[in-house]
Tab-separated table of C-alpha atoms in Angstrom:
chain	number	residue	atom	x	y	z
K	5	UNK	CA	-35.915	-78.579	88.183
K	6	UNK	CA	-33.945	-75.461	87.876
K	7	UNK	CA	-33.985	-73.224	90.766
K	8	UNK	CA	-32.115	-70.326	92.607
K	9	UNK	CA	-33.799	-69.071	95.691
K	10	UNK	CA	-32.268	-66.011	97.751
K	11	UNK	CA	-33.051	-65.223	101.421
K	12	UNK	CA	-31.501	-63.228	103.986
K	13	UNK	CA	-31.951	-59.654	102.860
K	14	UNK	CA	-33.238	-56.878	105.102
K	15	UNK	CA	-32.802	-53.503	106.430
K	16	UNK	CA	-29.675	-52.481	108.281
K	17	UNK	CA	-27.814	-49.231	109.680
K	18	UNK	CA	-24.551	-48.391	108.135
K	19	UNK	CA	-21.529	-50.357	109.637
K	20	UNK	CA	-24.003	-53.407	110.062
K	21	UNK	CA	-23.678	-56.927	108.621
K	22	UNK	CA	-26.216	-59.221	106.809
K	23	UNK	CA	-25.616	-62.768	105.464
K	24	UNK	CA	-27.387	-63.812	102.086
K	25	UNK	CA	-28.189	-67.187	101.117
K	26	UNK	CA	-28.934	-68.891	98.065
K	27	UNK	CA	-30.544	-72.391	97.875
K	28	UNK	CA	-29.623	-73.878	94.370
K	29	UNK	CA	-31.127	-76.893	92.744
K	30	UNK	CA	-28.568	-79.648	92.738
K	31	UNK	CA	-28.341	-79.888	88.892
K	32	UNK	CA	-27.342	-75.958	88.876
K	33	UNK	CA	-25.164	-76.276	91.821
K	34	UNK	CA	-23.090	-79.230	90.290
K	35	UNK	CA	-22.714	-77.613	86.880
K	36	UNK	CA	-21.929	-73.813	87.229
K	37	UNK	CA	-19.735	-71.321	88.886
K	38	UNK	CA	-21.886	-69.051	91.118
K	39	UNK	CA	-22.150	-65.344	91.927
K	40	UNK	CA	-23.844	-62.659	93.572
K	41	UNK	CA	-25.150	-59.642	91.714
K	42	UNK	CA	-26.897	-56.393	92.715
K	43	UNK	CA	-29.129	-53.971	90.919
K	44	UNK	CA	-30.093	-50.426	92.421
K	45	UNK	CA	-33.126	-48.572	90.993
K	46	UNK	CA	-32.193	-47.050	87.606
K	47	UNK	CA	-28.909	-48.813	87.393
K	48	UNK	CA	-27.514	-52.026	85.655
K	49	UNK	CA	-26.977	-55.307	87.473
K	50	UNK	CA	-23.513	-55.467	88.547
K	51	UNK	CA	-21.336	-58.209	89.623
K	52	UNK	CA	-20.521	-58.211	93.284
K	53	UNK	CA	-18.658	-61.521	93.915
K	54	UNK	CA	-18.044	-64.749	92.162
K	55	UNK	CA	-16.697	-68.158	93.113
K	56	UNK	CA	-15.289	-71.097	91.178
K	57	UNK	CA	-16.768	-74.314	90.668
K	58	UNK	CA	-14.835	-75.894	93.595
K	59	UNK	CA	-15.018	-72.891	95.654
K	60	UNK	CA	-11.303	-72.519	95.698
K	61	UNK	CA	-11.021	-69.147	93.776
K	62	UNK	CA	-13.239	-66.011	94.467
K	63	UNK	CA	-13.231	-62.434	92.652
K	64	UNK	CA	-14.870	-59.384	94.044
K	65	UNK	CA	-15.846	-55.972	92.669
K	66	UNK	CA	-13.552	-53.230	94.031
K	67	UNK	CA	-16.363	-51.586	96.014
K	68	UNK	CA	-16.907	-54.535	98.114
K	69	UNK	CA	-13.316	-56.147	98.543
K	70	UNK	CA	-12.481	-56.649	102.117
K	71	UNK	CA	-16.102	-56.144	103.386
K	72	UNK	CA	-17.920	-58.999	101.618
K	73	UNK	CA	-16.973	-62.755	101.431
K	74	UNK	CA	-18.725	-65.136	99.118
K	75	UNK	CA	-18.775	-68.906	100.020
K	76	UNK	CA	-20.359	-72.119	98.700
K	77	UNK	CA	-21.439	-75.257	100.661
K	78	UNK	CA	-21.438	-78.471	98.617
K	79	UNK	CA	-23.588	-80.540	101.186
K	80	UNK	CA	-26.158	-77.947	101.285
K	81	UNK	CA	-25.901	-76.873	97.575
K	82	UNK	CA	-26.096	-73.283	98.766
K	83	UNK	CA	-24.315	-70.123	98.007
K	84	UNK	CA	-23.604	-67.435	100.762
K	85	UNK	CA	-22.658	-63.600	100.815
K	86	UNK	CA	-21.294	-62.366	104.211
K	87	UNK	CA	-21.710	-58.600	104.097
K	88	UNK	CA	-19.749	-56.620	106.892
K	89	UNK	CA	-19.323	-52.863	107.255
K	90	UNK	CA	-22.371	-52.171	105.058
K	91	UNK	CA	-22.633	-48.723	103.527
K	92	UNK	CA	-25.706	-46.828	102.209
K	93	UNK	CA	-24.293	-47.440	98.523
K	94	UNK	CA	-24.866	-51.058	99.071
K	95	UNK	CA	-28.419	-50.439	98.811
K	96	UNK	CA	-29.803	-52.789	96.100
K	97	UNK	CA	-31.795	-56.050	95.064
K	98	UNK	CA	-29.326	-58.687	95.420
K	99	UNK	CA	-29.397	-61.621	93.018
K	100	UNK	CA	-27.893	-65.103	92.995
K	101	UNK	CA	-26.796	-66.253	89.409
K	102	UNK	CA	-25.491	-69.551	87.844
K	103	UNK	CA	-22.567	-68.530	85.832
K	104	UNK	CA	-20.582	-70.007	83.017
K	105	UNK	CA	-16.979	-70.626	84.411
K	106	UNK	CA	-15.884	-68.864	81.192
K	107	UNK	CA	-17.085	-65.595	82.656
K	108	UNK	CA	-16.741	-65.802	86.476
K	109	UNK	CA	-13.186	-64.501	86.578
K	110	UNK	CA	-14.222	-60.680	86.172
K	111	UNK	CA	-17.096	-59.281	87.973
K	112	UNK	CA	-17.435	-56.441	85.591
K	113	UNK	CA	-18.429	-58.778	82.734
K	114	UNK	CA	-19.705	-61.841	84.947
K	115	UNK	CA	-23.401	-60.866	84.242
K	116	UNK	CA	-23.138	-61.629	80.521
K	117	UNK	CA	-22.253	-65.316	81.406
K	118	UNK	CA	-25.338	-66.056	83.649
K	119	UNK	CA	-27.477	-68.795	82.684
K	120	UNK	CA	-30.043	-68.586	85.519
K	121	UNK	CA	-31.130	-66.098	88.057
K	122	UNK	CA	-32.814	-66.127	91.422
K	123	UNK	CA	-35.608	-63.653	92.025
K	124	UNK	CA	-33.599	-61.413	94.225
K	125	UNK	CA	-33.461	-60.309	97.757
K	126	UNK	CA	-33.566	-56.521	98.899
K	127	UNK	CA	-30.716	-55.091	100.902
K	128	UNK	CA	-31.546	-51.549	102.481
K	129	UNK	CA	-28.680	-49.691	104.274
K	130	UNK	CA	-29.627	-46.586	106.182
K	131	UNK	CA	-27.164	-43.939	107.207
């Protein structure tokens, strides 16, 4: 079974923190680089952060560098996104994606390499 299931979204005030989780089926987790993406109403789905197959290398969009941290847990077959110092412009639906490792090295184009998507989780940051 191919599955990605996000959780952890919610509403928070500016400056607050949230931690997103993505539970992956083992066949996906063992085969792909992974990434977090977000889509605000009326906008394209953009790459936020990506992580290599072994978790050793990460990439971030400029807008979240220094505030967000992506990680993966082999034992749990899970992907995480720790989001600190949240801003209203971070408001979006966040998606977990299984990314072809040929694409994960640039968050600007990583969405082109996503082979499987989760259903998304909403993050709302109020000022």
